Amino acid sequence: MNMRQRVPEIFLGLGFVGIMSTLYLGMNWAPSVSINAFESPAAQRIFYWHVPAAWSAFIAFGVLFIGSALWFFKRSPIGWRLHVAGAEAGLACGLMTVWSGCVWGAAEWGTPWDWTDVRLNTFGLLTLLALFLVLGRQSQPDGVETRDTFSTFGLYGFVLVPLTYIATRIWQIRHPGPVIAAGDDSGTLQSSMALVLLIGALSFTIFIIGHMMISMRITHLEQRLEQAQKALDGGN
Amino acid sequence: MAESLLSLVDLEVRRGMSTVLTGFNLEVASKDVVVLHGKNGSGKSTVIESCARLLPLEKGVIRHHGSLIVDSEGRRNLAKYPFGLTLQSNALLGDETIENHLSTVCSLSNMKTDLLPILEAYGLGHRRHDRIGQLSGGQARKVAVIAGLLPAMLSSQPRLVFLDEPDAGLDKSALSALISDIGQLREAGHAFLIASHHSQIMECATRLHDLEGETKQPQPTVSSWKAIGVHEKKGMLSTRVGQRYLRSTRAGIARNGLTALLVLGTLLALLDPVTESRTLLFGFVLAAPFAAGLVGDPVVYLMREQRAVDWWRAHANRLPSADLSSPVIGFILASLGAILFLNEVNWTLSFLGAGILWSTLICVRFIELSTLRLARPNAVFIKLLIPILILPWALIVEYAATL
């Protein structure tokens, strides 16, 4: 295997090391938040996991959208592979975000989930959409009907991304507002906190890029295997 | 030259990972009986289902009577003139009686007729009031075939009839009746597109098509069919049929109603009405209509049987549904909940309950129907997306508590 073929594994390895470093720095090095500002200041450190995971989930949902559009409008096989990779990465990152959010919510709000908070629910639905796409694809024979249907969900589901983004600006109920690019001084972070967050975002991004590259390779191999099986069956 | 009733131009259709049809062209004129034959998987059913606007086109266009029905741009128009359709699956609901089902087919053509002579010709006269679920496989197939022929039988104007393997399961006498009907209806100007390998069906074709080329086959002149339909326009057909399905099956009570009552019972077992907050109590009252809605439209559930949904999608843009009865049930459930949890009837909550059940049912139906094109729509975990409906429900409960 040459160096070019190893790129996904290198990305995964680098991303993993970066995520572990983020966790270490977030838990041990980053300063604590004011005890007056939070009910549970220690739990706030999960933020260094939660925010990068959410960031990378949005990247994955973006890839899902692009892949869905490429398949639906251009019938591009690479588009379908991007769709599959985006859904899998979106599910992984979405679950990490939801899980860490629930842990923080339980400590800070006294409840892990609020069914009346728009951001929690739209992000939760995005994660469920990714779960639906991953499980659904496994339950169906590969074909144009399957790909068209799931691509449609990928296309329409992306509407939730901007909705989730603006949710805390329009209907803030429980979820905190933006800490980055808030457009005012309310979200200003200490530089050491911002540095850990940046390392986390970069690490998660590199990790899911590696994940998606491997996923695309696996989907491609699955398709080749299916073609070979069909050839053995005597079909076209 | 005879009027062109069906036109397929440069058709390309994919199914699974294969392109089943490429550059396929076909014109079917009045008095044509085109029989598609050829090996399994060659695309016979694909042609018929495309003509019935059940499959999207990669390329090309399909027209009925000169009007666009479906094209590769995604347009999917309702046929101006009713057409007959018999799919490979019978598309029948077991709880319908034969007469009810065939009357619905007549209503789709805005016609009515005395069905007894037709049923007797197929040996089903004595069974007209029986439920389809009580029939044998062959008898049910006869009903499906008659349903396919009816739009042509009723009309004096040329109609299109699509029959996919109509001979499957038919006995000798029913097959003779079918062949005789095809001949007479052809003479009356109607046109047929039939997929079949059966030698007797192939013999009655004016054109035999193997999806690569066709051979013409002259047919002797036979007596012409006399149209038997009487014009009768009935509005809100889908709604009426949906209500009839609900009445005959009790599916609404069995699925949605029981779920709602179970939710009410469970909440009642857990709750001390004196100590709880107003928001929580209102939430309990509105939980039952919400749960009933989450179960989904019982009519759509019924119509998943034997591709009945597909048959309806071919003929109408609006499927039969439980839209009419759902607000009533929601109203009753919310009123019952209010009596149980609040010891009073709260009209605001009752109307909210009606709205919640109706809108939840519509949303769940939309989500469920969006996966119908899949090979295994029941295996697809579509209900994973339904939790998003909790958000609006919770907001309504909070709003109601502030009133």
mmCIF file with all atom_site columns, C-alpha atoms in Angstrom, chain A residues 31-34 37-38 44 47-48 177-195 197:
data_model
loop_
_atom_site.group_PDB
_atom_site.id
_atom_site.type_symbol
_atom_site.label_atom_id
_atom_site.label_alt_id
_atom_site.label_comp_id
_atom_site.label_asym_id
_atom_site.label_entity_id
_atom_site.label_seq_id
_atom_site.pdbx_PDB_ins_code
_atom_site.Cartn_x
_atom_site.Cartn_y
_atom_site.Cartn_z
_atom_site.occupancy
_atom_site.B_iso_or_equiv
_atom_site.pdbx_formal_charge
_atom_site.auth_seq_id
_atom_site.auth_comp_id
_atom_site.auth_asym_id
_atom_site.auth_atom_id
_atom_site.pdbx_PDB_model_num
ATOM 1  C CA . PRO A 1 31  ? -8.944  27.575 33.067 1.00 0.00 ? 31  PRO A CA 1
ATOM 2  C CA . SER A 1 32  ? -12.166 27.024 34.968 1.00 0.00 ? 32  SER A CA 1
ATOM 3  C CA . VAL A 1 33  ? -15.161 29.201 34.274 1.00 0.00 ? 33  VAL A CA 1
ATOM 4  C CA . SER A 1 34  ? -16.580 31.563 36.886 1.00 0.00 ? 34  SER A CA 1
ATOM 5  C CA . ALA A 1 37  ? -21.861 32.069 35.828 1.00 0.00 ? 37  ALA A CA 1
ATOM 6  C CA . PHE A 1 38  ? -22.724 28.372 35.854 1.00 0.00 ? 38  PHE A CA 1
ATOM 7  C CA . GLN A 1 44  ? -18.580 23.031 31.493 1.00 0.00 ? 44  GLN A CA 1
ATOM 8  C CA . PHE A 1 47  ? -17.740 21.939 26.127 1.00 0.00 ? 47  PHE A CA 1
ATOM 9  C CA . TYR A 1 48  ? -14.261 21.180 24.639 1.00 0.00 ? 48  TYR A CA 1
ATOM 10 C CA . GLY A 1 177 ? -26.155 31.264 22.533 1.00 0.00 ? 177 GLY A CA 1
ATOM 11 C CA . PRO A 1 178 ? -23.105 31.227 20.285 1.00 0.00 ? 178 PRO A CA 1
ATOM 12 C CA . VAL A 1 179 ? -19.669 31.576 21.853 1.00 0.00 ? 179 VAL A CA 1
ATOM 13 C CA . ILE A 1 180 ? -17.921 32.109 18.535 1.00 0.00 ? 180 ILE A CA 1
ATOM 14 C CA . ALA A 1 181 ? -19.017 34.639 15.921 1.00 0.00 ? 181 ALA A CA 1
ATOM 15 C CA . ALA A 1 182 ? -21.770 35.859 18.193 1.00 0.00 ? 182 ALA A CA 1
ATOM 16 C CA . GLY A 1 183 ? -21.511 39.318 16.705 1.00 0.00 ? 183 GLY A CA 1
ATOM 17 C CA . ASP A 1 184 ? -21.089 41.038 20.099 1.00 0.00 ? 184 ASP A CA 1
ATOM 18 C CA . ASP A 1 185 ? -18.923 40.772 23.241 1.00 0.00 ? 185 ASP A CA 1
ATOM 19 C CA . SER A 1 186 ? -21.209 38.283 24.958 1.00 0.00 ? 186 SER A CA 1
ATOM 20 C CA . GLY A 1 187 ? -19.430 35.291 23.566 1.00 0.00 ? 187 GLY A CA 1
ATOM 21 C CA . THR A 1 188 ? -15.799 36.397 24.056 1.00 0.00 ? 188 THR A CA 1
ATOM 22 C CA . LEU A 1 189 ? -13.612 33.533 25.251 1.00 0.00 ? 189 LEU A CA 1
ATOM 23 C CA . GLN A 1 190 ? -10.318 33.599 27.104 1.00 0.00 ? 190 GLN A CA 1
ATOM 24 C CA . SER A 1 191 ? -7.453  32.949 24.674 1.00 0.00 ? 191 SER A CA 1
ATOM 25 C CA . SER A 1 192 ? -6.439  29.646 26.319 1.00 0.00 ? 192 SER A CA 1
ATOM 26 C CA . MET A 1 193 ? -10.034 28.396 26.122 1.00 0.00 ? 193 MET A CA 1
ATOM 27 C CA . ALA A 1 194 ? -10.252 29.453 22.494 1.00 0.00 ? 194 ALA A CA 1
ATOM 28 C CA . LEU A 1 195 ? -6.939  27.680 21.761 1.00 0.00 ? 195 LEU A CA 1
ATOM 29 C CA . LEU A 1 197 ? -11.406 24.768 21.299 1.00 0.00 ? 197 LEU A CA 1
#
